[in-house]
Amino acid sequence: MSFGGQTPTIVVLKEGTDQSQGRGQILSNINACLGVQGVIKSTLGPYGSDVLLVDGNGRPTVTNDDNSSADYTSRATVMKLLDIVHPAARILTDIARSQDAEVGDGTTSVVVLACEILKEVREHVENGVSSRIVITGLRRASNMAVNKIKEIAVSTSEGNQRETLRKLAATAMSSKLIHRNSDFFTKMVVDAVLSLDQDDLNEKLIGIKKVSGGALQESLFVNGVAFKKTFSYAGFEQQPKSFDNPKIVCLNVELELKSEKDNAEVRVEQVSEYQAIVDAEWQIIYNKLEALHKTGAKVVLSKLPIGDLATQYFADRDIFCAGRVASDDMERVCQATGASVQSTCSDIHPTHLGTCERFDERQIGGERFNFFEGCPQAKTCTLVLRGGAEQFIAEVERSLHDAIMVVKRAIKNQTIVAGGGACEMEISAYLHRFADKNIPHKQQSIIKSFAKALEIIPRQLCDNAGFDATDLLNRLRVEHRKGNTWAGIDFVHESVTNNLDAFVWEPALVKVNAIQAATEAACLILSVDETITNQESEQPQAPRRGLPPGAAQRALRGRGRGMPRR
């Protein structure tokens, strides 16, 4: 229906909605991602800088690691603490998280590479090339790059596995604060991963404990379980703190005298009846303790509190107890000793008990730790980290996590490539040759843009180390044109060398996953040409009837989001 020959205006979105679309929106998204790249690219490589980040609570974090894994509590890292608000740039946080979850290393590389791909194809978008054509070209180049990596990767199935894994771990640590102590920590990391069940390699069974004070070299590898002394009651110090071949019982039972008046209402008419109730309360706890004593266990652990009565009871019978043991520590004790968690004290059989060769309580720095060593089913271990500052130890933990994940993936996927930009330069040279010979149409320039974007890795490695990037990249191009597949940056002599012979190794899976994740992120950002932002929640409401001017706005500012109106 027409009104006076004019089509009526139809309002679909609410007033105040911000709507941006078209080529300008794509370019805006690309520029936002390049802003993120500018922040983190200086952290790449063995000479990358660290970043000091301060969260909303004023807590500082010193790191050059931008994975955002949730495996460790408070794993605060660059991409997480930047608190990116631009919706397109937040995709970079997602690919850093996926790279960390899948491989555990290369999180900086994947973000830098994704941004560089967008930077190289920005010219095509500005010239009016359809984003669909650009995306098709990028995906084709990505598939070719992945196939090339699989073709040139070197198998490590033969030779000394332990030495190979140590070299891979050392490369993963080369850009971390602990690279000067890499010989010490690579042995620790490889021992930790090889102590796990080789079928599933669950890295969560590697416990990491942090104790402030001391030197890095005082860090310990425990082939078993160690956890900090738990909260204790009177009588704890009278308990023995060392056993040989003890039986261990693990509980999910509260061993504390509980007054039944908290759980039930009891009416009595005589004092003797009240005394019977009190005696029953004591009898309940004593029956539990006697049942535990009869099992022959010398170490009693529980996830729930063990009160002063039970603590003194065990001390009188030369039994060690610890209550409020963390769930992950309890799980690792069960995994190592063969015990199983019991929810009752009255039906514990010998098969439910665990054992170890040696249990003792030792002082480490200012903390006391319980050690379970020589465990018969030790499919778990513990790393006790020492260091001068809390932030430094936290960074050591993040560095070890990356190395552990690299070693884990290398055991499952026994192929490696050379690092130091060698792999990226070889793929770049291959894509340039392929595009010149086999692709005559407009996708040729897109594939060449992808190939050029790969050079950001060796270029940034040079920039961060203070080298002449232009000179070294030209020398690398010449070497790869001659057929020197593994020519990469030599950080010791500021030159070019064969990084495979120099033992600068990385799992091929790191490179494959980084290229795939970076390409998918770039394609996703290029495919978004419209952003709709609903501003309704930010609009101040009009004053309600009966309120003085400005009262509604003051009420809105004073009311927390999600709280009901009065």
PDB file of C-alpha atoms in Angstrom, residues 421-524:
ATOM      1  CA  GLY A 421      61.351 -18.784  11.236  1.00  0.00           C
ATOM      2  CA  ALA A 422      62.731 -21.651   9.090  1.00  0.00           C
ATOM      3  CA  CYS A 423      59.381 -23.385   8.600  1.00  0.00           C
ATOM      4  CA  GLU A 424      57.503 -20.169   7.789  1.00  0.00           C
ATOM      5  CA  MET A 425      60.119 -19.051   5.234  1.00  0.00           C
ATOM      6  CA  GLU A 426      60.061 -22.416   3.483  1.00  0.00           C
ATOM      7  CA  ILE A 427      56.269 -22.353   3.182  1.00  0.00           C
ATOM      8  CA  SER A 428      56.368 -18.732   2.007  1.00  0.00           C
ATOM      9  CA  ALA A 429      58.881 -19.561  -0.738  1.00  0.00           C
ATOM     10  CA  TYR A 430      56.810 -22.582  -1.797  1.00  0.00           C
ATOM     11  CA  LEU A 431      53.580 -20.535  -2.037  1.00  0.00           C
ATOM     12  CA  HIS A 432      55.288 -17.812  -4.070  1.00  0.00           C
ATOM     13  CA  ARG A 433      56.608 -20.385  -6.566  1.00  0.00           C
ATOM     14  CA  PHE A 434      53.259 -22.153  -6.794  1.00  0.00           C
ATOM     15  CA  ALA A 435      51.291 -18.929  -7.294  1.00  0.00           C
ATOM     16  CA  ASP A 436      53.611 -17.735 -10.090  1.00  0.00           C
ATOM     17  CA  LYS A 437      53.380 -20.987 -12.055  1.00  0.00           C
ATOM     18  CA  ASN A 438      49.893 -22.377 -11.452  1.00  0.00           C
ATOM     19  CA  ILE A 439      47.441 -19.584 -10.578  1.00  0.00           C
ATOM     20  CA  PRO A 440      46.912 -16.975 -13.311  1.00  0.00           C
ATOM     21  CA  HIS A 441      43.753 -15.232 -11.995  1.00  0.00           C
ATOM     22  CA  LYS A 442      43.200 -12.769  -9.157  1.00  0.00           C
ATOM     23  CA  GLN A 443      43.686 -15.381  -6.409  1.00  0.00           C
ATOM     24  CA  GLN A 444      47.377 -15.366  -7.299  1.00  0.00           C
ATOM     25  CA  SER A 445      47.864 -12.056  -5.484  1.00  0.00           C
ATOM     26  CA  ILE A 446      45.843 -13.299  -2.481  1.00  0.00           C
ATOM     27  CA  ILE A 447      47.997 -16.411  -2.101  1.00  0.00           C
ATOM     28  CA  LYS A 448      51.091 -14.229  -2.445  1.00  0.00           C
ATOM     29  CA  SER A 449      49.723 -11.962   0.298  1.00  0.00           C
ATOM     30  CA  PHE A 450      49.328 -15.029   2.535  1.00  0.00           C
ATOM     31  CA  ALA A 451      52.906 -16.057   1.724  1.00  0.00           C
ATOM     32  CA  LYS A 452      54.178 -12.588   2.600  1.00  0.00           C
ATOM     33  CA  ALA A 453      52.216 -12.622   5.872  1.00  0.00           C
ATOM     34  CA  LEU A 454      54.121 -15.747   6.969  1.00  0.00           C
ATOM     35  CA  GLU A 455      57.331 -13.707   6.933  1.00  0.00           C
ATOM     36  CA  ILE A 456      56.093 -11.746   9.960  1.00  0.00           C
ATOM     37  CA  ILE A 457      57.376 -14.516  12.255  1.00  0.00           C
ATOM     38  CA  PRO A 458      61.098 -14.332  11.303  1.00  0.00           C
ATOM     39  CA  ARG A 459      60.823 -10.547  10.811  1.00  0.00           C
ATOM     40  CA  GLN A 460      59.429 -10.001  14.305  1.00  0.00           C
ATOM     41  CA  LEU A 461      61.972 -12.407  15.806  1.00  0.00           C
ATOM     42  CA  CYS A 462      64.713 -10.224  14.307  1.00  0.00           C
ATOM     43  CA  ASP A 463      63.102  -6.964  15.422  1.00  0.00           C
ATOM     44  CA  ASN A 464      62.703  -8.186  19.005  1.00  0.00           C
ATOM     45  CA  ALA A 465      66.322  -9.332  19.105  1.00  0.00           C
ATOM     46  CA  GLY A 466      67.573  -5.994  17.723  1.00  0.00           C
ATOM     47  CA  PHE A 467      68.826  -7.540  14.461  1.00  0.00           C
ATOM     48  CA  ASP A 468      68.647  -6.058  10.957  1.00  0.00           C
ATOM     49  CA  ALA A 469      65.414  -7.732   9.833  1.00  0.00           C
ATOM     50  CA  THR A 470      65.627  -6.626   6.192  1.00  0.00           C
ATOM     51  CA  ASP A 471      69.142  -8.032   5.739  1.00  0.00           C
ATOM     52  CA  LEU A 472      68.443 -11.349   7.449  1.00  0.00           C
ATOM     53  CA  LEU A 473      65.148 -11.886   5.606  1.00  0.00           C
ATOM     54  CA  ASN A 474      66.868 -11.314   2.258  1.00  0.00           C
ATOM     55  CA  ARG A 475      69.516 -13.863   3.208  1.00  0.00           C
ATOM     56  CA  LEU A 476      66.817 -16.315   4.269  1.00  0.00           C
ATOM     57  CA  ARG A 477      64.995 -15.903   0.947  1.00  0.00           C
ATOM     58  CA  VAL A 478      68.214 -16.675  -0.918  1.00  0.00           C
ATOM     59  CA  GLU A 479      68.905 -19.760   1.212  1.00  0.00           C
ATOM     60  CA  HIS A 480      65.416 -21.163   0.710  1.00  0.00           C
ATOM     61  CA  ARG A 481      65.579 -20.467  -3.015  1.00  0.00           C
ATOM     62  CA  LYS A 482      68.758 -22.594  -3.050  1.00  0.00           C
ATOM     63  CA  GLY A 483      66.828 -25.437  -1.386  1.00  0.00           C
ATOM     64  CA  ASN A 484      68.042 -25.067   2.209  1.00  0.00           C
ATOM     65  CA  THR A 485      64.729 -26.063   3.761  1.00  0.00           C
ATOM     66  CA  TRP A 486      65.642 -25.481   7.406  1.00  0.00           C
ATOM     67  CA  ALA A 487      67.493 -22.151   7.109  1.00  0.00           C
ATOM     68  CA  GLY A 488      66.395 -19.932  10.004  1.00  0.00           C
ATOM     69  CA  ILE A 489      67.548 -17.154  12.328  1.00  0.00           C
ATOM     70  CA  ASP A 490      70.721 -17.820  14.339  1.00  0.00           C
ATOM     71  CA  PHE A 491      70.220 -15.754  17.495  1.00  0.00           C
ATOM     72  CA  VAL A 492      73.689 -16.504  18.851  1.00  0.00           C
ATOM     73  CA  HIS A 493      75.697 -15.157  15.904  1.00  0.00           C
ATOM     74  CA  GLU A 494      73.079 -12.767  14.398  1.00  0.00           C
ATOM     75  CA  SER A 495      73.140 -14.760  11.225  1.00  0.00           C
ATOM     76  CA  VAL A 496      71.388 -17.540   9.277  1.00  0.00           C
ATOM     77  CA  THR A 497      71.899 -21.225  10.032  1.00  0.00           C
ATOM     78  CA  ASN A 498      70.353 -24.676   9.660  1.00  0.00           C
ATOM     79  CA  ASN A 499      68.070 -24.712  12.698  1.00  0.00           C
ATOM     80  CA  LEU A 500      67.366 -28.432  12.415  1.00  0.00           C
ATOM     81  CA  ASP A 501      71.062 -29.125  12.984  1.00  0.00           C
ATOM     82  CA  ALA A 502      71.107 -26.444  15.686  1.00  0.00           C
ATOM     83  CA  PHE A 503      68.354 -28.344  17.582  1.00  0.00           C
ATOM     84  CA  VAL A 504      65.844 -25.489  17.405  1.00  0.00           C
ATOM     85  CA  TRP A 505      62.903 -27.857  17.108  1.00  0.00           C
ATOM     86  CA  GLU A 506      59.147 -27.532  17.387  1.00  0.00           C
ATOM     87  CA  PRO A 507      56.374 -30.125  16.972  1.00  0.00           C
ATOM     88  CA  ALA A 508      54.883 -29.951  13.472  1.00  0.00           C
ATOM     89  CA  LEU A 509      51.460 -29.867  15.146  1.00  0.00           C
ATOM     90  CA  VAL A 510      52.240 -26.407  16.592  1.00  0.00           C
ATOM     91  CA  LYS A 511      52.761 -24.934  13.124  1.00  0.00           C
ATOM     92  CA  VAL A 512      49.828 -26.775  11.533  1.00  0.00           C
ATOM     93  CA  ASN A 513      47.383 -25.688  14.204  1.00  0.00           C
ATOM     94  CA  ALA A 514      48.702 -22.102  14.236  1.00  0.00           C
ATOM     95  CA  ILE A 515      48.239 -21.662  10.478  1.00  0.00           C
ATOM     96  CA  GLN A 516      44.785 -23.249  10.489  1.00  0.00           C
ATOM     97  CA  ALA A 517      43.565 -21.236  13.490  1.00  0.00           C
ATOM     98  CA  ALA A 518      45.020 -17.945  12.191  1.00  0.00           C
ATOM     99  CA  THR A 519      43.437 -18.453   8.756  1.00  0.00           C
ATOM    100  CA  GLU A 520      40.032 -19.303  10.190  1.00  0.00           C
ATOM    101  CA  ALA A 521      40.125 -16.230  12.431  1.00  0.00           C
ATOM    102  CA  ALA A 522      41.098 -13.975   9.511  1.00  0.00           C
ATOM    103  CA  CYS A 523      38.338 -15.444   7.325  1.00  0.00           C
ATOM    104  CA  LEU A 524      35.786 -14.990  10.097  1.00  0.00           C
TER     105      LEU A 524
END
